[in-house]
Tab-separated table of C-alpha atoms in Angstrom:
chain	number	residue	atom	x	y	z
A	265	UNK	CA	-10.082	-15.958	-1.965
A	266	UNK	CA	-11.920	-18.504	-0.435
A	267	UNK	CA	-11.858	-21.152	2.452
A	268	UNK	CA	-13.630	-24.436	3.181
A	269	UNK	CA	-13.749	-26.596	6.220
A	270	UNK	CA	-15.220	-29.426	7.799
A	271	UNK	CA	-17.708	-29.481	10.622
A	272	UNK	CA	-15.676	-31.961	12.336
A	273	UNK	CA	-12.581	-29.540	12.461
A	274	UNK	CA	-14.818	-26.678	13.627
A	275	UNK	CA	-16.250	-28.603	16.073
A	276	UNK	CA	-12.602	-29.944	17.666
A	277	UNK	CA	-11.126	-26.679	17.715
A	278	UNK	CA	-14.463	-25.305	19.533
A	279	UNK	CA	-14.217	-28.224	21.836
A	280	UNK	CA	-10.451	-28.270	22.458
A	281	UNK	CA	-9.149	-24.299	22.282
A	282	UNK	CA	-12.537	-22.538	22.551
A	283	UNK	CA	-11.909	-20.981	19.156
A	284	UNK	CA	-14.484	-20.369	16.364
A	285	UNK	CA	-12.774	-21.611	13.205
A	286	UNK	CA	-14.893	-19.433	11.207
A	287	UNK	CA	-13.771	-16.155	12.779
A	288	UNK	CA	-9.854	-17.230	12.706
A	289	UNK	CA	-9.731	-18.142	9.195
A	290	UNK	CA	-11.788	-15.074	8.359
A	291	UNK	CA	-8.885	-12.849	9.999
A	292	UNK	CA	-6.258	-14.972	8.037
A	293	UNK	CA	-8.346	-14.232	4.840
A	294	UNK	CA	-8.274	-10.520	5.630
A	295	UNK	CA	-4.295	-10.806	5.972
A	296	UNK	CA	-4.013	-12.766	2.677
A	297	UNK	CA	-6.270	-9.946	1.093
A	298	UNK	CA	-3.825	-7.182	2.213
A	299	UNK	CA	-0.790	-9.252	0.808
A	300	UNK	CA	-2.788	-9.370	-2.218
A	301	UNK	CA	-3.486	-5.556	-2.173
A	302	UNK	CA	0.251	-5.098	-1.824
A	303	UNK	CA	1.395	-7.244	-4.389
A	304	UNK	CA	-0.995	-5.924	-6.800
A	305	UNK	CA	0.211	-2.427	-5.924
A	306	UNK	CA	3.602	-3.100	-6.285
A	307	UNK	CA	3.160	-5.225	-9.649
A	308	UNK	CA	1.627	-1.780	-11.148
A	309	UNK	CA	4.567	0.390	-9.945
A	310	UNK	CA	6.920	-1.978	-11.641
A	311	UNK	CA	5.140	-1.750	-14.811
A	312	UNK	CA	4.723	1.641	-14.503
A	313	UNK	CA	8.473	2.800	-13.918
A	314	UNK	CA	9.410	5.477	-16.187
A	315	UNK	CA	13.379	4.184	-16.316
A	316	UNK	CA	15.395	1.478	-15.747
A	317	UNK	CA	19.680	1.186	-14.747
A	318	UNK	CA	21.027	-2.092	-15.534
A	319	UNK	CA	23.788	-3.295	-13.204
A	320	UNK	CA	26.120	-6.344	-14.137
A	321	UNK	CA	26.848	-8.469	-11.214
A	322	UNK	CA	29.522	-10.218	-12.872
A	323	UNK	CA	31.244	-6.976	-14.364
A	324	UNK	CA	33.960	-7.212	-12.188
A	325	UNK	CA	37.437	-7.105	-14.222
A	326	UNK	CA	38.695	-10.268	-15.209
A	327	UNK	CA	41.968	-10.139	-12.863
A	328	UNK	CA	39.651	-9.050	-9.940
A	329	UNK	CA	40.021	-12.697	-8.299
A	330	UNK	CA	40.394	-11.976	-4.620
A	331	UNK	CA	37.141	-11.560	-2.266
A	332	UNK	CA	38.202	-7.842	-1.333
A	333	UNK	CA	38.335	-7.036	-4.809
A	334	UNK	CA	35.015	-8.742	-5.540
A	335	UNK	CA	33.322	-7.302	-2.621
A	336	UNK	CA	34.232	-3.699	-3.561
A	337	UNK	CA	32.817	-4.380	-7.027
A	338	UNK	CA	29.765	-5.293	-5.279
A	339	UNK	CA	29.508	-2.119	-3.646
A	340	UNK	CA	28.872	-0.497	-7.207
A	341	UNK	CA	25.221	-1.923	-6.956
A	342	UNK	CA	24.911	0.964	-4.458
A	343	UNK	CA	27.292	3.535	-5.990
A	344	UNK	CA	26.679	3.152	-9.367
A	345	UNK	CA	23.060	1.711	-10.115
A	346	UNK	CA	21.084	2.849	-7.209
A	347	UNK	CA	22.489	6.428	-7.164
A	348	UNK	CA	21.907	6.347	-10.819
A	349	UNK	CA	18.479	5.540	-10.561
A	350	UNK	CA	17.858	8.018	-7.923
A	351	UNK	CA	19.500	10.854	-9.921
A	352	UNK	CA	16.415	10.042	-12.716
A	353	UNK	CA	13.731	10.647	-10.240
A	354	UNK	CA	15.237	13.721	-8.708
A	355	UNK	CA	15.946	15.236	-11.872
A	356	UNK	CA	12.520	14.923	-12.801
A	357	UNK	CA	10.066	15.385	-9.819
A	358	UNK	CA	12.961	17.259	-7.709
A	359	UNK	CA	12.453	14.677	-5.119
A	360	UNK	CA	14.748	11.990	-3.875
A	361	UNK	CA	13.433	8.025	-3.909
A	362	UNK	CA	12.830	6.993	-0.325
A	363	UNK	CA	11.949	3.316	-0.851
A	364	UNK	CA	13.107	0.350	-2.405
A	365	UNK	CA	11.603	-2.947	-2.725
A	366	UNK	CA	12.721	-6.301	-3.923
A	367	UNK	CA	12.618	-9.955	-3.135
A	368	UNK	CA	14.751	-12.300	-0.682
A	369	UNK	CA	17.299	-13.136	-3.474
A	370	UNK	CA	18.154	-9.494	-4.574
A	371	UNK	CA	18.023	-8.398	-0.433
A	372	UNK	CA	20.708	-10.754	0.129
A	373	UNK	CA	22.877	-8.740	-2.294
A	374	UNK	CA	21.974	-5.620	-0.743
A	375	UNK	CA	22.438	-6.812	2.753
A	376	UNK	CA	26.114	-7.471	2.400
A	377	UNK	CA	26.675	-3.927	1.609
A	378	UNK	CA	28.257	-1.731	4.287
A	379	UNK	CA	26.109	0.860	3.575
A	380	UNK	CA	22.811	-1.069	4.607
A	381	UNK	CA	21.645	-0.881	8.235
A	382	UNK	CA	18.997	-3.555	9.515
A	383	UNK	CA	16.040	-2.583	11.404
A	384	UNK	CA	14.496	-4.965	13.675
A	385	UNK	CA	11.076	-3.735	13.432
A	386	UNK	CA	10.270	-6.839	11.273
A	387	UNK	CA	11.604	-9.318	13.929
A	388	UNK	CA	9.286	-7.492	17.023
A	389	UNK	CA	5.933	-7.111	14.863
A	390	UNK	CA	6.254	-9.701	12.337
A	391	UNK	CA	3.317	-9.388	9.645
A	392	UNK	CA	2.889	-11.340	6.472
A	393	UNK	CA	3.543	-9.947	3.240
A	394	UNK	CA	5.788	-6.948	2.496
A	395	UNK	CA	8.130	-6.280	5.197
A	396	UNK	CA	10.397	-3.397	6.059
A	397	UNK	CA	13.744	-4.360	6.264
A	398	UNK	CA	16.023	-1.724	6.820
A	399	UNK	CA	17.533	1.637	5.558
A	400	UNK	CA	20.360	2.118	2.801
A	401	UNK	CA	23.024	4.472	3.498
A	402	UNK	CA	20.304	6.472	5.863
A	403	UNK	CA	18.000	7.397	3.038
A	404	UNK	CA	16.506	4.571	1.249
A	405	UNK	CA	14.218	2.400	3.257
A	406	UNK	CA	14.137	-0.952	1.985
A	407	UNK	CA	11.240	-3.758	1.839
A	408	UNK	CA	11.307	-7.086	0.916
A	409	UNK	CA	8.411	-8.469	-1.034
A	410	UNK	CA	8.472	-12.115	-1.204
A	411	UNK	CA	6.329	-12.104	-4.270
A	412	UNK	CA	8.818	-10.159	-6.557
A	413	UNK	CA	10.550	-11.328	-9.638
A	414	UNK	CA	14.400	-12.190	-8.855
A	415	UNK	CA	17.268	-9.269	-9.735
A	416	UNK	CA	14.809	-6.626	-9.809
A	417	UNK	CA	14.812	-3.496	-7.522
A	418	UNK	CA	11.958	-1.037	-7.528
A	419	UNK	CA	12.662	2.062	-6.351
A	420	UNK	CA	10.568	5.445	-5.979
A	421	UNK	CA	10.012	8.756	-4.228
A	422	UNK	CA	7.006	8.152	-2.146
A	423	UNK	CA	4.155	10.633	-1.899
A	424	UNK	CA	0.915	10.011	0.187
A	425	UNK	CA	-0.057	13.680	-0.639
A	426	UNK	CA	-2.445	13.565	-3.832
A	427	UNK	CA	-0.856	16.579	-5.464
A	428	UNK	CA	2.544	14.911	-5.901
A	429	UNK	CA	1.801	11.325	-6.245
A	430	UNK	CA	2.802	8.837	-8.816
A	431	UNK	CA	0.538	6.212	-7.619
A	432	UNK	CA	-2.964	5.977	-6.383
A	433	UNK	CA	-4.798	3.220	-4.413
A	434	UNK	CA	-8.541	3.740	-4.387
A	435	UNK	CA	-10.458	1.217	-2.264
A	436	UNK	CA	-14.013	1.031	-2.073
A	437	UNK	CA	-15.619	-2.000	0.084
A	438	UNK	CA	-12.568	-3.070	2.204
A	439	UNK	CA	-13.540	-6.342	2.724
A	440	UNK	CA	-16.557	-8.406	1.232
A	441	UNK	CA	-17.623	-11.780	2.599
A	442	UNK	CA	-19.518	-14.244	1.153
A	443	UNK	CA	-22.473	-15.922	3.032
A	444	UNK	CA	-21.281	-19.417	4.281
A	445	UNK	CA	-22.358	-22.175	1.782
A	446	UNK	CA	-22.592	-25.968	1.907
A	447	UNK	CA	-19.564	-27.453	-0.178
A	448	UNK	CA	-20.446	-30.934	-0.834
A	449	UNK	CA	-23.294	-33.457	-1.071
A	450	UNK	CA	-23.067	-35.086	2.347
A	451	UNK	CA	-23.039	-31.321	4.060
A	452	UNK	CA	-19.680	-32.104	5.693
A	453	UNK	CA	-17.627	-29.362	4.328
A	454	UNK	CA	-18.382	-25.507	4.335
A	455	UNK	CA	-16.953	-22.805	2.097
A	456	UNK	CA	-16.797	-19.120	2.516
A	457	UNK	CA	-15.010	-16.366	0.229
A	458	UNK	CA	-13.668	-13.061	0.820
A	459	UNK	CA	-13.036	-10.317	-1.565
A	460	UNK	CA	-12.581	-6.499	-2.125
A	461	UNK	CA	-13.280	-3.785	-4.268
A	462	UNK	CA	-10.589	-1.475	-5.294
A	463	UNK	CA	-8.624	0.682	-8.105
A	464	UNK	CA	-4.814	1.073	-7.985
A	465	UNK	CA	-2.872	2.561	-10.667
A	466	UNK	CA	0.184	4.896	-11.677
A	467	UNK	CA	-0.459	8.562	-12.569
A	468	UNK	CA	1.738	10.480	-14.588
A	469	UNK	CA	2.391	13.713	-16.620
A	470	UNK	CA	-1.275	13.563	-17.746
A	471	UNK	CA	-4.288	11.353	-17.659
A	472	UNK	CA	-3.231	9.223	-20.493
A	473	UNK	CA	0.247	8.570	-19.170
A	474	UNK	CA	1.234	4.833	-18.236
A	475	UNK	CA	4.616	5.415	-16.502
A	476	UNK	CA	5.371	7.652	-13.815
A	477	UNK	CA	8.641	9.816	-13.401
A	478	UNK	CA	8.665	9.119	-9.772
A	479	UNK	CA	9.574	5.328	-10.121
A	480	UNK	CA	12.450	3.394	-11.251
A	481	UNK	CA	13.617	0.351	-11.639
A	482	UNK	CA	17.183	-1.267	-11.225
A	483	UNK	CA	18.068	-4.495	-13.021
A	484	UNK	CA	20.724	-6.914	-11.924
A	485	UNK	CA	22.181	-8.834	-15.109
A	486	UNK	CA	24.792	-11.467	-15.673
A	487	UNK	CA	26.595	-10.333	-18.058
B	20	UNK	CA	-31.667	-3.141	6.735
B	21	UNK	CA	-29.700	-3.095	10.018
B	22	UNK	CA	-31.758	-2.729	13.164
B	23	UNK	CA	-31.464	1.151	14.903
B	24	UNK	CA	-29.455	-0.260	17.666
B	25	UNK	CA	-26.771	-2.328	15.612
B	26	UNK	CA	-26.441	0.788	13.464
B	27	UNK	CA	-25.843	3.063	16.557
B	28	UNK	CA	-23.258	0.573	17.731
B	29	UNK	CA	-21.411	0.678	14.499
B	30	UNK	CA	-21.433	4.227	14.175
B	31	UNK	CA	-20.111	4.302	17.566
B	32	UNK	CA	-17.572	1.635	16.808
B	33	UNK	CA	-16.417	3.417	13.677
B	34	UNK	CA	-15.636	6.503	15.750
B	35	UNK	CA	-13.401	4.417	18.274
B	36	UNK	CA	-11.658	3.011	15.395
B	37	UNK	CA	-11.188	6.515	14.068
B	38	UNK	CA	-9.947	7.644	17.316
B	39	UNK	CA	-7.242	4.606	17.354
B	40	UNK	CA	-5.889	6.073	14.087
B	41	UNK	CA	-5.782	9.298	15.857
B	42	UNK	CA	-3.579	8.107	18.909
B	43	UNK	CA	-1.675	6.351	16.777
B	44	UNK	CA	-0.998	8.964	14.350
B	45	UNK	CA	0.056	11.321	17.378
B	46	UNK	CA	2.131	8.755	18.858
B	47	UNK	CA	4.037	8.355	15.271
B	48	UNK	CA	3.964	12.352	14.877
B	49	UNK	CA	4.879	13.056	18.568
B	50	UNK	CA	6.909	16.175	17.746
B	51	UNK	CA	4.617	17.655	15.056
B	52	UNK	CA	1.491	19.380	15.538
B	53	UNK	CA	-1.202	17.256	14.346
B	54	UNK	CA	-3.281	19.948	12.542
B	55	UNK	CA	0.097	20.862	10.440
B	56	UNK	CA	0.826	16.949	9.811
B	57	UNK	CA	-0.884	16.977	5.956
B	58	UNK	CA	0.152	13.300	5.573
B	59	UNK	CA	-0.955	11.993	9.207
B	60	UNK	CA	-4.210	13.926	8.354
B	61	UNK	CA	-4.656	12.554	5.007
B	62	UNK	CA	-4.028	8.861	6.301
B	63	UNK	CA	-6.738	9.248	9.136
B	64	UNK	CA	-9.236	11.037	6.889
B	65	UNK	CA	-8.788	8.155	4.134
B	66	UNK	CA	-9.305	5.535	7.086
B	67	UNK	CA	-12.631	7.436	8.195
B	68	UNK	CA	-14.107	7.208	4.611
B	69	UNK	CA	-13.030	3.630	4.452
B	70	UNK	CA	-15.105	2.692	7.845
B	71	UNK	CA	-17.899	4.609	6.797
B	72	UNK	CA	-18.003	2.665	3.360
B	73	UNK	CA	-17.613	-0.544	5.691
B	74	UNK	CA	-20.971	0.553	7.971
B	75	UNK	CA	-22.423	1.435	4.595
B	76	UNK	CA	-21.611	-2.212	3.098
B	77	UNK	CA	-22.973	-3.534	6.188
B	78	UNK	CA	-26.209	-2.181	5.777
B	79	UNK	CA	-26.231	-3.190	2.146
B	80	UNK	CA	-28.414	-6.126	0.623
B	81	UNK	CA	-24.985	-7.724	-0.141
B	82	UNK	CA	-24.265	-8.309	3.388
B	83	UNK	CA	-27.584	-9.149	4.621
B	84	UNK	CA	-27.250	-12.792	3.800
B	85	UNK	CA	-24.228	-12.785	5.905
B	86	UNK	CA	-25.673	-10.821	8.644
B	87	UNK	CA	-29.251	-12.355	8.670
B	88	UNK	CA	-28.408	-15.170	11.335
B	89	UNK	CA	-26.690	-12.897	13.686
B	90	UNK	CA	-28.860	-9.908	13.478
B	91	UNK	CA	-31.434	-11.199	15.944
B	92	UNK	CA	-28.750	-12.174	18.300
B	93	UNK	CA	-27.109	-8.875	18.203
B	94	UNK	CA	-30.047	-6.992	18.520
B	95	UNK	CA	-30.994	-8.699	21.707
B	96	UNK	CA	-27.466	-8.835	23.200
B	97	UNK	CA	-27.200	-5.080	22.743
B	98	UNK	CA	-30.516	-4.899	24.239
B	99	UNK	CA	-29.454	-6.469	27.309
B	100	UNK	CA	-27.101	-4.859	29.727
B	101	UNK	CA	-24.043	-6.721	28.283
B	102	UNK	CA	-20.890	-4.802	27.126
B	103	UNK	CA	-19.646	-5.229	23.729
B	104	UNK	CA	-16.552	-7.106	24.385
B	105	UNK	CA	-18.755	-10.212	25.165
B	106	UNK	CA	-20.140	-10.145	21.583
B	107	UNK	CA	-18.087	-12.273	19.206
B	108	UNK	CA	-19.912	-11.976	15.955
B	109	UNK	CA	-19.156	-10.927	12.464
B	110	UNK	CA	-20.676	-7.752	12.812
B	111	UNK	CA	-18.633	-6.594	15.798
B	112	UNK	CA	-15.539	-7.966	14.571
B	113	UNK	CA	-15.829	-6.280	10.798
B	114	UNK	CA	-14.609	-2.914	11.596
B	115	UNK	CA	-11.566	-3.895	13.485
B	116	UNK	CA	-10.787	-6.297	10.681
B	117	UNK	CA	-10.866	-3.565	8.305
B	118	UNK	CA	-8.457	-1.502	10.515
B	119	UNK	CA	-6.158	-4.636	10.758
B	120	UNK	CA	-6.173	-4.861	6.866
B	121	UNK	CA	-5.462	-1.439	6.150
B	122	UNK	CA	-3.150	-0.520	9.007
B	123	UNK	CA	-0.592	-3.153	7.815
B	124	UNK	CA	-0.842	-2.301	4.270
B	125	UNK	CA	2.497	-1.460	2.988
B	126	UNK	CA	1.256	0.764	0.491
B	127	UNK	CA	-0.230	3.092	2.789
B	128	UNK	CA	3.103	4.603	3.337
B	129	UNK	CA	3.929	5.005	0.220
B	130	UNK	CA	1.251	6.022	-2.139
B	131	UNK	CA	-1.988	8.312	-2.366
B	132	UNK	CA	-4.584	6.541	-0.714
B	133	UNK	CA	-8.027	7.970	-2.338
B	134	UNK	CA	-10.795	6.016	-1.145
B	135	UNK	CA	-14.119	5.928	-3.214
B	136	UNK	CA	-17.459	6.482	-1.925
B	137	UNK	CA	-19.033	4.838	-4.753
B	138	UNK	CA	-17.740	1.791	-7.078
B	139	UNK	CA	-16.717	4.708	-9.392
B	140	UNK	CA	-15.426	7.923	-8.970
B	141	UNK	CA	-12.197	10.342	-9.770
B	142	UNK	CA	-9.071	9.970	-8.675
B	143	UNK	CA	-6.877	13.250	-8.483
B	144	UNK	CA	-3.245	14.690	-8.867
B	145	UNK	CA	-1.490	17.882	-10.101
B	146	UNK	CA	0.862	18.103	-13.042
B	147	UNK	CA	3.023	21.085	-13.758
B	148	UNK	CA	3.664	22.541	-17.321
B	149	UNK	CA	6.052	25.415	-18.682
B	150	UNK	CA	3.832	27.987	-19.665
B	151	UNK	CA	6.100	29.485	-22.530
B	152	UNK	CA	8.663	27.974	-24.805
B	153	UNK	CA	12.346	28.314	-23.259
B	154	UNK	CA	14.672	27.401	-26.657
B	155	UNK	CA	18.087	27.417	-24.945
B	156	UNK	CA	16.979	24.924	-22.464
B	157	UNK	CA	15.004	22.897	-24.806
B	158	UNK	CA	11.605	23.463	-23.156
B	159	UNK	CA	8.449	24.089	-25.439
B	160	UNK	CA	5.363	25.685	-24.031
B	161	UNK	CA	3.092	22.971	-22.659
B	162	UNK	CA	5.910	20.491	-21.619
B	163	UNK	CA	5.571	18.987	-18.279
B	164	UNK	CA	7.999	19.841	-15.824
B	165	UNK	CA	8.895	16.181	-15.164
B	166	UNK	CA	9.384	15.143	-18.673
B	167	UNK	CA	12.182	17.916	-19.219
B	168	UNK	CA	15.008	17.801	-16.802
B	169	UNK	CA	16.277	21.120	-15.859
B	170	UNK	CA	19.714	22.744	-17.053
B	171	UNK	CA	22.759	21.293	-15.560
B	172	UNK	CA	23.716	24.722	-13.749
B	173	UNK	CA	21.709	27.610	-13.155
B	174	UNK	CA	24.015	29.760	-14.641
B	175	UNK	CA	23.479	27.683	-17.790
B	176	UNK	CA	19.408	28.061	-17.782
B	177	UNK	CA	17.361	30.592	-19.409
B	178	UNK	CA	15.685	31.284	-16.147
B	179	UNK	CA	18.499	33.615	-14.656
B	180	UNK	CA	16.775	36.209	-12.808
B	181	UNK	CA	13.621	35.640	-14.561
B	182	UNK	CA	10.992	33.385	-12.924
B	183	UNK	CA	9.533	30.995	-15.385
B	184	UNK	CA	5.743	30.758	-15.220
B	185	UNK	CA	4.085	27.249	-14.622
B	186	UNK	CA	0.720	26.219	-15.392
B	187	UNK	CA	-0.732	23.889	-12.928
B	188	UNK	CA	-3.431	21.524	-13.988
B	189	UNK	CA	-5.495	19.485	-12.018
B	190	UNK	CA	-5.527	15.982	-13.313
B	191	UNK	CA	-8.341	13.672	-12.891
B	192	UNK	CA	-9.283	10.223	-14.114
B	193	UNK	CA	-12.453	8.475	-14.104
B	194	UNK	CA	-11.802	4.995	-12.642
B	195	UNK	CA	-14.055	2.167	-11.522
B	196	UNK	CA	-13.459	-0.308	-8.599
B	197	UNK	CA	-12.686	-3.834	-9.544
B	198	UNK	CA	-13.274	-6.864	-7.475
B	199	UNK	CA	-10.381	-9.158	-6.399
């Protein structure tokens, strides 16, 4: 990731607000870096899920035409799909799933469920990237990731304990900054890059495993 | 190379960051003895390794170009009787920035964080295998416990009254950090 700016804008900001553009942009880039790392880890977890449960969002009976009937059907997203996905993990690693990640459109489906309880922490401490949104039926913490694909829920049993983990994140250099350099021939623009060194991957039942039994997905289908 | 004063300043700053993590950990686990709270300890120890990596990075040749211009200024400032809050430089802001990034990382509360002390190293986890074959349950010796779901009821299991022997394997994988 990189950002570029002009001397002119830097001096405007310094003179008007007393802020250093370089420092301001550097901390913004650091936030973007955290978002990027979260996205990468979620992507790895998605491809490393050992099991998938499908849920047909149009699966109500043809004579279920009332709002009430269709609303009742939508609750099967929780009572059938999410519970089944959890049963898979529970049967293998003897732990319940405790987190679910999804994008805003999928979250909208879940938010309608009576079992969902909104947590307003995200409103008090806004951050970019993945946000904790609430808890489903008192046991499944729901996270919203704006970058995830539609109609997919990633669920898993979290473990920050190295012994029982299904996913490892190994950071090395937390943040690497490139030196500032002049971007164009008239010397009006500057540029700076930021990077990080890390490794992230799913670990399974042995070192060659590419999926983890503590991760599952729920796919929401249209038919 | 970093000057001695800058090095001392960074080490002190890393300790302050770690103290903040400790305080935050205690606040989040108010009712649990911190020495028994393994998860909290793992998080805080992980951050300590990252701070040390960050300090090492600042002393490396890769960071020298970034730091070169402010070195003299920082050394001079620390030599005078000024507080560090008056120094707004890259070096002074670097560790708080590391804390800011890693504190907000969503993954921190879900996955195992195993900071590397070098660009490549090992990550570790445990796996559990059945020691012997239990045909009625479809278990063959060497099967991973996660690959073979247990019997539906204890009464149907061959385990009744006889504790199954499990082999614990320390699994490790050699990994290499990639630049992103």
